[in-house]
Tab-separated table of C-alpha atoms in Angstrom:
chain	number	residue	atom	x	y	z
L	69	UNK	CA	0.000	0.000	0.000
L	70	UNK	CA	1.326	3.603	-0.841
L	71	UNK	CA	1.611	5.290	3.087
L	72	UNK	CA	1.908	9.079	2.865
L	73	UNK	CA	3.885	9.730	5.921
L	74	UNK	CA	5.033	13.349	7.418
L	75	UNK	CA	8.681	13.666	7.823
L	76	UNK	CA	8.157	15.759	11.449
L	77	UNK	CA	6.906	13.375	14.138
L	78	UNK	CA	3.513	14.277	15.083
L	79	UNK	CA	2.088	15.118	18.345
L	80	UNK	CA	-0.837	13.130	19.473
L	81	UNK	CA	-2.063	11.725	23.046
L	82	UNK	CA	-1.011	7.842	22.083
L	83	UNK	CA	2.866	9.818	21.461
L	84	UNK	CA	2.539	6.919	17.843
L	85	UNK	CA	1.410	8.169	14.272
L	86	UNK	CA	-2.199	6.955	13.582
L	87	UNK	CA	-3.027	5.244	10.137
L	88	UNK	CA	-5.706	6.586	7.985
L	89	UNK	CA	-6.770	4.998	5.670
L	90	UNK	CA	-9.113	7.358	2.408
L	91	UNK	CA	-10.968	5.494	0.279
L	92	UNK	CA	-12.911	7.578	-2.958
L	93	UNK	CA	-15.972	9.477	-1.635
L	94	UNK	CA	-19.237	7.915	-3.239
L	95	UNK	CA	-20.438	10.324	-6.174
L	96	UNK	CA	-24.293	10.831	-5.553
L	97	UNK	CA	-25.026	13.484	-8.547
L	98	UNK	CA	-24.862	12.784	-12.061
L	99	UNK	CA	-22.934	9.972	-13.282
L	100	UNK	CA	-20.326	12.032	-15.109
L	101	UNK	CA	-19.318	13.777	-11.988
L	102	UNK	CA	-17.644	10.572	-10.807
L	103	UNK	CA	-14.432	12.276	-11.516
L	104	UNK	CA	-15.064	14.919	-9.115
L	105	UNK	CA	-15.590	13.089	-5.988
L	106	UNK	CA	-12.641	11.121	-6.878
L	107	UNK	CA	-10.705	13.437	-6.987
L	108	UNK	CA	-11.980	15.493	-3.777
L	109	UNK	CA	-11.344	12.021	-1.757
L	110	UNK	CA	-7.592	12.057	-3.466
L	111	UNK	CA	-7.211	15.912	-2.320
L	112	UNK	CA	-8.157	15.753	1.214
L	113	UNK	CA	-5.751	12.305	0.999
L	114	UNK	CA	-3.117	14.950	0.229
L	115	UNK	CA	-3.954	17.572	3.157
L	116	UNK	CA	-3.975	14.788	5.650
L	117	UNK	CA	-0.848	13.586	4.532
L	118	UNK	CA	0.962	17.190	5.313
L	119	UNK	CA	-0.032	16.560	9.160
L	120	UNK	CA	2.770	15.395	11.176
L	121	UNK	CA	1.344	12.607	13.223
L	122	UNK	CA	-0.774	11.032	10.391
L	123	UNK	CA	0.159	8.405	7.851
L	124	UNK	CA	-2.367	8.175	4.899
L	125	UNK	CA	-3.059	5.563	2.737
L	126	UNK	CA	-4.356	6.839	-0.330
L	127	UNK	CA	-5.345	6.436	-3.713
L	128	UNK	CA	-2.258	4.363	-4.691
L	129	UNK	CA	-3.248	2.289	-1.738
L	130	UNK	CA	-6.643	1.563	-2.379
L	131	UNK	CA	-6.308	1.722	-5.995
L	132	UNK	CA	-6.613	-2.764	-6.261
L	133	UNK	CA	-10.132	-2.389	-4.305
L	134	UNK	CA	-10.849	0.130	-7.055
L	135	UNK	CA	-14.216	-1.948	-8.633
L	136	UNK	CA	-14.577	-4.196	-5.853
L	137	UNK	CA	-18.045	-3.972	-3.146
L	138	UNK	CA	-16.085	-3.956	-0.271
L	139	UNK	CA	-17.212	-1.777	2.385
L	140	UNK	CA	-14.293	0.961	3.381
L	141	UNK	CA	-14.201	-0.866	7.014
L	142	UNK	CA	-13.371	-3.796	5.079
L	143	UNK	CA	-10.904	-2.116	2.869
L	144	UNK	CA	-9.316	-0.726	5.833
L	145	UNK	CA	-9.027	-3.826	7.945
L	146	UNK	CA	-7.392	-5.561	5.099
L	147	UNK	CA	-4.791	-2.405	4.599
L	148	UNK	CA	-4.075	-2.421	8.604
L	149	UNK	CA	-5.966	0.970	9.066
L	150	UNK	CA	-7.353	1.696	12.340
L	151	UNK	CA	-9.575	4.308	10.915
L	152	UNK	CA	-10.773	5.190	7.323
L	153	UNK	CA	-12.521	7.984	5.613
L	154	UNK	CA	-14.775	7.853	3.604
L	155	UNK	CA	-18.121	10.308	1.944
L	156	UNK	CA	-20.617	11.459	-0.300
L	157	UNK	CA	-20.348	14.227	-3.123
L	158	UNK	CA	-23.107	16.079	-4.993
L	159	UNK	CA	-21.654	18.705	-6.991
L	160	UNK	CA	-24.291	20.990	-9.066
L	161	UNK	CA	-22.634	22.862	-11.613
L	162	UNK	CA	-24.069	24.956	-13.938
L	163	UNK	CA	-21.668	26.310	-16.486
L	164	UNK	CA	-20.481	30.197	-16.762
L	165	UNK	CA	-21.927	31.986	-19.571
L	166	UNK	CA	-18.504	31.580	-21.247
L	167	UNK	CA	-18.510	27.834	-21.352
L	168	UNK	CA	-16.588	27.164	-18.143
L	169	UNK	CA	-17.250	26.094	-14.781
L	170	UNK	CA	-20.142	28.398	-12.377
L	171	UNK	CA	-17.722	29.288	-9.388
L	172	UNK	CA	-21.277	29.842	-7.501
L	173	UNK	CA	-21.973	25.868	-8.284
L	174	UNK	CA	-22.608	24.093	-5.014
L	175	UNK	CA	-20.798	21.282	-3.569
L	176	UNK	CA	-22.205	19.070	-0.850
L	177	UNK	CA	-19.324	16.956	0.669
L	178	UNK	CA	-20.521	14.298	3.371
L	179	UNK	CA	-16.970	13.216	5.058
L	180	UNK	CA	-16.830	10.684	7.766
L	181	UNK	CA	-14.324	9.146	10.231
L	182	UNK	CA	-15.029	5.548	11.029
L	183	UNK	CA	-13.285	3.849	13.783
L	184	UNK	CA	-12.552	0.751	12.031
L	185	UNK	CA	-11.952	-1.792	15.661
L	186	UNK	CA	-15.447	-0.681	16.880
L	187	UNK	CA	-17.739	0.449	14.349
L	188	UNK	CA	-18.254	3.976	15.674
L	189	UNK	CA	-17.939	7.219	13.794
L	190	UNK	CA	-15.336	9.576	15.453
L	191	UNK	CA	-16.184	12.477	13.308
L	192	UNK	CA	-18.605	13.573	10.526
L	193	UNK	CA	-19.926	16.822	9.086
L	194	UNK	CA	-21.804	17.724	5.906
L	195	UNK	CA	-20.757	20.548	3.982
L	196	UNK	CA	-22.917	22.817	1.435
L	197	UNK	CA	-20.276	25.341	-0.509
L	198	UNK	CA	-19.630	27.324	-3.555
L	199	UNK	CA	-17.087	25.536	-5.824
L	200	UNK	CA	-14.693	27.647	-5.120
L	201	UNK	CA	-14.650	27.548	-1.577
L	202	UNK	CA	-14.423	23.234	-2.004
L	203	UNK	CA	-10.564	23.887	-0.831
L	204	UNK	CA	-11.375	24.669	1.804
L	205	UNK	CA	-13.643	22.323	2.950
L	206	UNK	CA	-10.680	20.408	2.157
L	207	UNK	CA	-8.536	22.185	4.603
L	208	UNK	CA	-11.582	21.949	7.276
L	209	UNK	CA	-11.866	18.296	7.003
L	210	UNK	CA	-7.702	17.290	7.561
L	211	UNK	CA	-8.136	19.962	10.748
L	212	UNK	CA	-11.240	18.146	11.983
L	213	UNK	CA	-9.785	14.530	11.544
L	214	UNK	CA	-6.629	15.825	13.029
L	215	UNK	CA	-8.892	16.785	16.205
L	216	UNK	CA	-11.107	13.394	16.591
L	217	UNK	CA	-7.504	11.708	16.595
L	218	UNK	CA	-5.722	13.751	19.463
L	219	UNK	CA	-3.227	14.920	16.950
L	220	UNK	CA	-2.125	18.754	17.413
L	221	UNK	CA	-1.514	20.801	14.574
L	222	UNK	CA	1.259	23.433	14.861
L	223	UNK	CA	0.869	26.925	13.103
L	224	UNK	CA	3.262	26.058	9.822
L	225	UNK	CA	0.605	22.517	9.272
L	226	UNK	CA	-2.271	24.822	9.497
L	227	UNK	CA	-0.710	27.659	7.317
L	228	UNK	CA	0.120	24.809	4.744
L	229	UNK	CA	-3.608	23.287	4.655
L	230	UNK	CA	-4.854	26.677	4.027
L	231	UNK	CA	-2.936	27.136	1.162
L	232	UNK	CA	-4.765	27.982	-2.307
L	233	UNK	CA	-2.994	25.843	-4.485
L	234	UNK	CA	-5.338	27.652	-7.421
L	235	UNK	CA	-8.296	29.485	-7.203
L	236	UNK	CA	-9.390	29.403	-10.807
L	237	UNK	CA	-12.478	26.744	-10.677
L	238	UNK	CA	-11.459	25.445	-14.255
L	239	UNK	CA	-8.388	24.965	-13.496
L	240	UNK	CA	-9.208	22.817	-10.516
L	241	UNK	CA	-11.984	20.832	-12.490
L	242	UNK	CA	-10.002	19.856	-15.259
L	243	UNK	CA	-6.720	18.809	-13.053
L	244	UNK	CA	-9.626	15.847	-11.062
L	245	UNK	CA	-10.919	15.447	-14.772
L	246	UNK	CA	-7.022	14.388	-15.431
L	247	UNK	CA	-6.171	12.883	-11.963
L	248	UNK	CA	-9.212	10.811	-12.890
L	249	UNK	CA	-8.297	9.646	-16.540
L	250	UNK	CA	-4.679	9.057	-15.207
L	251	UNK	CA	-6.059	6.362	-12.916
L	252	UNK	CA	-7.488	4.568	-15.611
L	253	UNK	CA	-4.218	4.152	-17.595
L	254	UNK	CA	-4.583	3.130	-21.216
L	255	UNK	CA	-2.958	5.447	-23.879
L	256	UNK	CA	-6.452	6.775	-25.388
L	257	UNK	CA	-6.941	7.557	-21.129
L	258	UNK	CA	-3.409	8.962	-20.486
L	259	UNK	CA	-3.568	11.138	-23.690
L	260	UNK	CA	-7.125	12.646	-22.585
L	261	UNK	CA	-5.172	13.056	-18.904
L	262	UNK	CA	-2.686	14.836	-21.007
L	263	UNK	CA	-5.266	17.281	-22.410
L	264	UNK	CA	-7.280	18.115	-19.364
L	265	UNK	CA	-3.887	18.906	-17.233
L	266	UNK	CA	-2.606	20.940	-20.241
L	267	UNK	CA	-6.124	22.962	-20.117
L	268	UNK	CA	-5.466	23.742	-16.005
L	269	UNK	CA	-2.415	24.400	-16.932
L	270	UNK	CA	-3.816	27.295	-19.325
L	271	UNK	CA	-6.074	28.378	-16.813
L	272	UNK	CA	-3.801	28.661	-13.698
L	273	UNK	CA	0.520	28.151	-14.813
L	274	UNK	CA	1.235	28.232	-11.095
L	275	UNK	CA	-1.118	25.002	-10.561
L	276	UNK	CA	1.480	22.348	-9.130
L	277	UNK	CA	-0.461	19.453	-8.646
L	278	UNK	CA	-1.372	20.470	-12.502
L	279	UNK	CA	2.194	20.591	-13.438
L	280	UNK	CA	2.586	17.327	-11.619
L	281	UNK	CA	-0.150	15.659	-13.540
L	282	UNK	CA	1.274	16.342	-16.896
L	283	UNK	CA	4.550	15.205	-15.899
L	284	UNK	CA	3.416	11.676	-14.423
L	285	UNK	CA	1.281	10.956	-17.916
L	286	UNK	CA	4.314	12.092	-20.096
L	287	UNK	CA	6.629	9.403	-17.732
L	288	UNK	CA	3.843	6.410	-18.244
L	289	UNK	CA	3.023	7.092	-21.913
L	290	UNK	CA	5.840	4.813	-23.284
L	291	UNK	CA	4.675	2.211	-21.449
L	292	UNK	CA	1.865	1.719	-23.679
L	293	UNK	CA	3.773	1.956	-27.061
L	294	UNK	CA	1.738	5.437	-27.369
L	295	UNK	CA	3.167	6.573	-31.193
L	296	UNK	CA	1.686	10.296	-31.191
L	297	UNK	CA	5.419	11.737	-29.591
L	298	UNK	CA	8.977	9.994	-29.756
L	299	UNK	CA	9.596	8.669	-26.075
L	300	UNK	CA	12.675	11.274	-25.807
L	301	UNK	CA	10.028	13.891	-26.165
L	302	UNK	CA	7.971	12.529	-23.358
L	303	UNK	CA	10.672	11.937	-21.324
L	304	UNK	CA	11.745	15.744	-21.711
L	305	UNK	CA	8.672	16.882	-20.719
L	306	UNK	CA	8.318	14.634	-18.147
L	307	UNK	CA	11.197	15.764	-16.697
L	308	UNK	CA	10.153	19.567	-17.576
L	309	UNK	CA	6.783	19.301	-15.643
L	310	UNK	CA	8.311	17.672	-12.424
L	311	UNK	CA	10.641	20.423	-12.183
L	312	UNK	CA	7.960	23.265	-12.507
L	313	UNK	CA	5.838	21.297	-10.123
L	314	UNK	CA	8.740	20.946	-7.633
L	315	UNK	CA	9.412	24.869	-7.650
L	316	UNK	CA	5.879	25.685	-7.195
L	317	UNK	CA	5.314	23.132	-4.061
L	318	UNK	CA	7.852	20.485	-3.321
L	319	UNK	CA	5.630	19.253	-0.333
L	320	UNK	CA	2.910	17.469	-2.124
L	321	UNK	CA	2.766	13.547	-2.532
L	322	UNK	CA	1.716	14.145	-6.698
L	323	UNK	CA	4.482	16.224	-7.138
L	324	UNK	CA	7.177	13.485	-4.891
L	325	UNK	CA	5.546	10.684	-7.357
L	326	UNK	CA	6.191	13.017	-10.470
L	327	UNK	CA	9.726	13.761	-9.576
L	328	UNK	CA	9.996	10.497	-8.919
L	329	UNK	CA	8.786	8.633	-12.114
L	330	UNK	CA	10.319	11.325	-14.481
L	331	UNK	CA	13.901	10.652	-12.966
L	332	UNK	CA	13.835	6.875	-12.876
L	333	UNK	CA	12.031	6.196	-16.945
């Protein structure tokens, strides 16, 4: 399982680091949304892993369970979680008379904390926001979890979760439209990936989980004998994207992985 770990030790009442597992939030609006509550799950995954005193087992984690009907207890029990995470998402978004995403759409977001040992929920709270203020909600929901586990959050953790990585709504939709296609894998999926981080890119150049994005489809399209670009081309921009997504913000997990896979194809 991928564990997201904090390099500070964390303060918590126990003194150990407690194990989170977050498994994708359930999408309850329309079916072509699924991407969005995907990709909120995957987010908050990201703020929880910037807590010292958490480790977070995320999307790479669950990623096997991905079509399975096991329950997230289950999933958790079987990944060694103590607690898991899980939700709802209703996103309704009417489009800006321009084409692009309503920043005054409304996002329900139904997180809850589930002790996995006993069956009882240590924390829950539904949330009704504009689209833009979905970060955070984000942001909210690591604090809260971080509170319902004992763990203290100094003033640099706090600063970080509140950190707009972009406020530019179509930028933020079509980086989970990507996250979501990247997951899928499959060169017609990767090259669509490609696109939609590209487009956030356009909206918002200072997007780094964006940056990261592009730079994690350009390192896996040679692996499916994808023609459109010679692999030295990929691999260049690969390499180009981590780098941008490193100087923007070095601290998230998607832009580690990026670095990572761009250096080692």
């Amino acid at each position: 399982a991928a564990l997201f770990t904090s390099r500070r030790r964390g303060s918590s009442r126990s003194g150990a680091a407690h194990v989170v597992v977050v498994v994708p939030f359930d999408n309850l609006g329309n079916p072509t949304d699924a991407y969005f509550a995907e990709g909120v799950s995957d987010e908050i995954a990201g703020q929880l892993a910037r807590i010292p005193g958490l480790q977070v087992i995320g999307r790479e984690g669950v990623q096997r369970f991905r079509n399975s009907q096991r329950s997230p207890r289950d999933i958790a029990r079987e990944l060694g979680a103590p607690y898991v995470l899980s939700g709802t998402v209703r996103w309704a978004h009417p489009t800006s008379g321009t084409g692009g995403v309503d920043g005054d759409a409304r996002v329900r977001i139904a997180p809850s904390l589930l002790n996995v040992a006993t069956g009882i929920q240590e924390w829950g709270q539904p949330y009704d926001e504009r689209l833009t203020d979905v970060f955070e909600v984000q942001a909210s929901v690591a604090e809260r979890v971080a509170a319902a586990l004992s763990v203290t959050l100094g003033g640099a953790t706090r600063a970080a979760l509140h950190h707009q990585e972009s406020t530019n709504p179509d930028a933020r939709d079509a980086q989970l439209l990507g996250r979501y296609l990247l997951k899928q894998r499959g060169a017609a999926n990767l090259r669509q990936a490609m696109a939609a981080f590209q487009t956030a890119i356009a909206h918002d150049s200072t997007y780094a989980r964006a940056w990261a994005g592009l730079s994690e489809v350009a390192s896996l399209l040679p692996n499916y004998f994808d023609t459109s670009e010679p692999d030295s081309v990929l691999r260049a921009r690969a390499e180009f994207a981590a780098r941008r997504a490193v100087a923007l913000d070095s601290t998230l997990p998607e832009v580690q992985l990026a670095r990572a896979r761009a250096y080692s194809a």
